[in-house]
Coordinates of C-alpha atoms and ligand atoms in Angstrom, one line a residue:
A1 CA 142.0 145.7 157.9
L2 CA 143.3 145.9 154.4
D3 CA 142.7 142.2 153.9
I4 CA 139.1 142.4 155.3
G5 CA 138.4 145.3 152.9
R6 CA 139.7 143.4 150.0
D7 CA 137.7 140.3 151.0
L8 CA 134.6 142.4 151.4
G9 CA 135.1 143.9 148.0
L10 CA 135.6 140.5 146.4
A11 CA 132.5 139.2 148.1
L12 CA 130.5 142.2 146.9
A13 CA 131.8 141.8 143.4
T14 CA 131.0 138.0 143.5
A15 CA 127.5 138.8 144.6
G16 CA 127.1 141.3 141.8
N17 CA 128.4 138.7 139.3
F18 CA 126.0 136.2 140.7
E19 CA 123.1 138.6 140.2
R20 CA 124.2 139.4 136.7
E21 CA 124.6 135.8 135.8
H22 CA 121.2 134.9 137.3
R23 CA 119.6 137.7 135.2
L24 CA 121.4 136.4 132.1
V25 CA 120.3 132.8 132.7
Q26 CA 116.7 134.1 133.1
E27 CA 116.9 136.1 129.9
L28 CA 118.3 133.1 128.0
Q29 CA 115.5 131.0 129.3
E30 CA 112.9 133.5 128.2
L31 CA 114.5 133.7 124.8
A32 CA 114.6 129.9 124.5
D33 CA 110.9 129.7 125.5
Y34 CA 110.1 132.4 122.9
K35 CA 111.9 130.5 120.2
T36 CA 110.1 127.3 121.1
H37 CA 106.7 129.1 121.0
L38 CA 107.6 130.9 117.7
V39 CA 108.6 127.6 116.0
A40 CA 105.4 125.9 117.2
T41 CA 103.1 128.7 116.2
V42 CA 104.7 129.3 112.8
S43 CA 104.7 125.6 111.9
H44 CA 101.1 125.3 113.0
E45 CA 100.0 128.3 111.1
L46 CA 101.8 127.1 107.9
R47 CA 100.1 123.7 108.0
T48 CA 96.6 124.7 106.9
P49 CA 97.5 126.9 103.9
L50 CA 100.0 124.3 102.8
T51 CA 97.4 121.6 102.9
S52 CA 95.1 123.6 100.7
I53 CA 98.0 124.6 98.3
I54 CA 98.8 120.9 97.8
G55 CA 95.1 120.0 97.3
F56 CA 94.6 122.7 94.7
L57 CA 97.8 121.6 92.9
E58 CA 96.5 118.1 92.6
L59 CA 93.3 119.5 91.1
L60 CA 95.3 121.5 88.6
E61 CA 97.5 118.6 87.7
G62 CA 94.4 116.7 86.6
D63 CA 93.4 119.4 84.1
P64 CA 93.9 118.0 80.6
G65 CA 94.1 121.6 79.1
L66 CA 97.4 122.4 80.8
S67 CA 100.3 123.4 78.4
D68 CA 103.6 121.6 78.9
L69 CA 105.1 124.7 80.5
S70 CA 102.2 125.0 83.0
R71 CA 102.4 121.3 83.8
S72 CA 106.1 121.3 84.6
A73 CA 105.5 124.5 86.7
V74 CA 102.7 122.8 88.6
E75 CA 105.0 119.7 89.2
A76 CA 107.8 121.9 90.4
I77 CA 105.5 123.8 92.8
Q78 CA 104.1 120.5 94.0
R79 CA 107.6 119.1 94.8
G80 CA 108.4 122.3 96.7
S81 CA 105.2 122.3 98.7
V82 CA 105.5 118.6 99.6
R83 CA 109.0 119.3 100.8
L84 CA 107.8 122.3 102.8
A85 CA 105.0 120.3 104.3
R86 CA 107.5 117.7 105.5
V87 CA 109.7 120.3 107.1
V88 CA 106.6 121.8 108.9
E89 CA 105.5 118.3 110.1
E90 CA 109.0 117.5 111.4
L91 CA 109.3 120.9 113.1
L92 CA 106.1 120.2 114.9
V93 CA 107.2 116.7 116.0
L94 CA 110.6 118.2 117.1
H95 CA 108.7 120.8 119.1
R96 CA 106.5 118.2 120.7
T97 CA 109.5 116.1 121.7
A98 CA 111.8 119.0 122.5
S99 CA 111.5 119.2 126.3
G100 CA 109.8 118.2 129.4
E101 CA 108.8 114.8 130.6
L102 CA 106.6 112.3 128.9
E103 CA 103.0 112.7 129.6
A104 CA 101.3 109.7 131.1
P105 CA 103.7 106.9 129.9
R106 CA 101.9 103.6 129.3
Q107 CA 102.9 100.0 128.7
V108 CA 103.4 99.9 124.9
D109 CA 104.1 96.8 122.8
F110 CA 107.2 97.8 120.8
T111 CA 107.1 94.5 118.8
A112 CA 103.8 95.6 117.3
I113 CA 105.1 99.2 116.6
V114 CA 108.2 98.0 114.9
A115 CA 106.2 95.5 112.8
D116 CA 103.6 98.1 111.7
I117 CA 106.1 100.9 111.0
V118 CA 108.5 98.7 109.0
D119 CA 105.5 97.5 106.9
L120 CA 104.5 101.1 106.2
N121 CA 108.0 101.8 105.0
T122 CA 108.5 98.9 102.7
G123 CA 106.6 100.5 99.7
P124 CA 109.5 102.8 98.7
A125 CA 112.0 100.0 99.3
E126 CA 110.1 97.6 97.0
R127 CA 110.0 100.1 94.2
R128 CA 113.8 100.3 94.4
S129 CA 114.3 96.5 94.9
I130 CA 115.7 97.0 98.4
S131 CA 114.9 94.1 100.7
V132 CA 113.7 94.9 104.2
V133 CA 114.1 92.0 106.5
R134 CA 112.4 92.0 109.9
E135 CA 113.8 89.9 112.8
L136 CA 111.3 90.3 115.5
P137 CA 110.3 88.3 118.6
D138 CA 107.0 86.4 118.4
E139 CA 105.9 87.9 121.8
P140 CA 105.2 91.5 122.8
T141 CA 108.1 93.6 124.0
W142 CA 106.9 96.0 126.7
V143 CA 108.2 99.5 127.0
L144 CA 107.0 102.2 129.3
G145 CA 106.4 105.2 127.1
A146 CA 104.4 107.0 124.4
A147 CA 103.5 104.9 121.4
H148 CA 103.2 107.9 118.9
E149 CA 106.7 109.0 119.9
L150 CA 108.3 105.5 119.8
E151 CA 106.9 105.2 116.2
H152 CA 109.1 108.1 115.2
I153 CA 112.2 106.2 116.2
V154 CA 111.4 103.3 113.9
A155 CA 110.0 105.4 111.0
N156 CA 113.0 107.7 110.9
L157 CA 115.6 104.9 111.1
V158 CA 114.0 102.6 108.6
S159 CA 113.1 105.4 106.1
N160 CA 116.7 106.7 106.3
A161 CA 118.1 103.2 105.8
V162 CA 116.0 102.8 102.7
K163 CA 116.7 106.4 101.4
Y164 CA 120.5 106.2 101.8
T165 CA 120.8 102.7 100.3
P166 CA 121.2 102.3 96.5
D167 CA 118.8 100.2 94.5
G168 CA 119.0 96.5 95.2
G169 CA 120.5 96.9 98.7
H170 CA 119.5 95.4 102.0
V171 CA 118.0 96.6 105.3
V172 CA 117.7 94.4 108.4
V173 CA 115.6 95.5 111.4
T174 CA 116.1 93.5 114.5
L175 CA 114.4 93.7 117.9
E176 CA 115.5 91.7 120.9
T177 CA 115.5 91.8 124.7
L178 CA 118.9 91.2 126.3
D179 CA 119.1 91.3 130.2
Q180 CA 116.2 93.7 130.7
E181 CA 117.4 95.8 127.8
I182 CA 115.5 96.2 124.6
V183 CA 117.7 96.5 121.6
L184 CA 116.4 97.8 118.2
T185 CA 119.0 97.5 115.4
C186 CA 118.5 99.0 111.9
A187 CA 121.3 98.0 109.6
D188 CA 121.8 98.8 105.9
D189 CA 124.5 98.3 103.3
G190 CA 124.0 101.8 101.9
I191 CA 126.2 104.8 101.3
G192 CA 127.5 104.9 104.9
I193 CA 128.5 108.0 107.0
S194 CA 132.0 109.4 107.4
A195 CA 133.5 109.6 110.9
A196 CA 133.4 113.4 110.7
D197 CA 129.7 113.3 109.9
Q198 CA 128.9 110.7 112.5
A199 CA 129.7 113.3 115.2
H200 CA 127.0 115.6 114.0
V201 CA 124.1 113.6 112.4
F202 CA 122.0 113.8 115.6
E203 CA 122.0 117.6 115.6
D204 CA 119.0 119.6 114.4
F205 CA 119.1 120.3 110.6
Y206 CA 122.4 118.6 110.1
R207 CA 122.8 116.9 106.7
S208 CA 126.0 115.4 105.4
A209 CA 127.7 117.4 102.6
D210 CA 128.6 114.1 100.9
P211 CA 127.1 114.3 97.3
A212 CA 125.7 110.7 97.7
A213 CA 123.6 112.0 100.6
T214 CA 122.7 115.5 99.3
H215 CA 121.1 114.2 96.1
R216 CA 118.5 112.6 98.4
S217 CA 116.1 115.1 99.8
G218 CA 115.7 115.6 103.6
T219 CA 115.4 118.1 106.4
G220 CA 118.1 117.0 108.7
L221 CA 115.6 116.7 111.5
G222 CA 114.9 112.9 111.5
L223 CA 117.8 111.8 113.7
A224 CA 117.4 114.8 116.0
I225 CA 113.8 113.6 116.6
V226 CA 115.0 110.1 117.2
Q227 CA 117.6 111.3 119.7
R228 CA 115.1 113.3 121.7
V229 CA 112.5 110.5 121.8
V230 CA 115.2 108.0 122.9
D231 CA 116.4 110.5 125.6
R232 CA 112.9 111.0 126.9
H233 CA 112.5 107.3 127.3
G234 CA 115.7 107.0 129.2
G235 CA 117.4 105.1 126.4
S236 CA 120.5 105.5 124.3
I237 CA 121.5 105.3 120.6
E238 CA 124.7 104.2 118.9
L239 CA 125.9 104.5 115.4
E240 CA 128.5 102.4 113.6
S241 CA 129.2 103.2 110.0
T242 CA 131.8 103.0 107.3
L243 CA 131.6 105.3 104.3
G244 CA 130.7 103.4 101.2
S245 CA 129.6 100.2 102.9
G246 CA 126.7 100.8 105.3
S247 CA 125.4 102.0 108.6
T248 CA 124.0 100.4 111.8
F249 CA 121.9 102.3 114.3
R250 CA 121.3 100.6 117.6
V251 CA 118.7 101.9 120.1
R252 CA 118.6 100.6 123.7
L253 CA 115.5 101.0 125.9
R254 CA 114.7 99.7 129.3
A255 CA 112.3 96.8 129.4
A256 CA 109.1 97.7 131.3
Ligands
ADP1 P1 117.6 113.8 106.6 O1 116.3 114.4 106.6 O2 118.7 114.6 106.0 O3 117.6 112.4 106.2 P2 118.4 112.9 109.3 O4 118.4 113.7 110.6 O5 117.4 111.8 109.4 O6 118.0 113.9 108.2 O7 119.8 112.4 109.0 C1 120.9 113.3 109.1 C2 122.0 112.9 108.1 O8 122.6 111.7 108.5 C3 121.5 112.7 106.7 O9 121.4 113.9 105.9 C4 122.5 111.7 106.1 O10 123.6 112.4 105.7 C5 122.9 110.9 107.3 N1 122.2 109.6 107.4 C6 121.2 109.3 108.3 N2 120.9 108.0 108.2 C7 121.7 107.4 107.3 C8 121.9 106.1 106.7 N3 121.1 105.1 107.1 N4 122.9 105.9 105.8 C9 123.7 107.0 105.4 N5 123.6 108.3 105.9 C10 122.6 108.5 106.8

């Protein structure tokens, strides 16, 4: 009888725990939904005023009557606003790719996406004498997915490779299909990433504390976006890097 009483007590306690845990999970989920909603609303609301601030600053900058002091103030405000606008844009993309399944995936030609996005990113590279070499197949590479999301993979990897590579460096972007697997590789001979940082670079807002990295501006959201888009397409991403000699990011996606 004693044992039965103890077992019953245990069972009741477990049921109580279960209910408490269930409530806690529910509350956490509500909090997570609220956070997602808040981030989306705030970034969306910030976008319009920021666009007009940047527009008016451009107008002011063209005013020949500006004193030196005012001009340097306008330039500083402009740099700040552009940076803010970038954070807002990336937060919106992060939100869009944060959860849930892809809506209406389509057959997308990844060769064309890689070619276009690499071209768009070669401007900053040329200004700093960095060569960006494309090694792409002549034929389309079909992926089942969302084109506008897949573009973020290429844009973030290539712009990082250029940003974190000193003047005169090299970036090589390769796309190939190996046994039903599409492999996109973005390799640079830039500043590299320490083993300690490699464990964190895909986290939201993570930026290396290495002075070579911090003197380049960024939000720490680019690779978090890449990771989410890759996950949503059922792919994977790997990073190989040596501090001081360069980094190679490799994305694997299923061929459609
Ligand atoms: P950020 O906006 O800071 O560039 P990311 O999420 O794109 O944010 O990258 C996170 C961090 O990873 C960067 O701050 C940088 O320290 C490191 N990193 C990313 N790509 C490279 C690269 N190609 N070479 C060296 N470091 C890189």
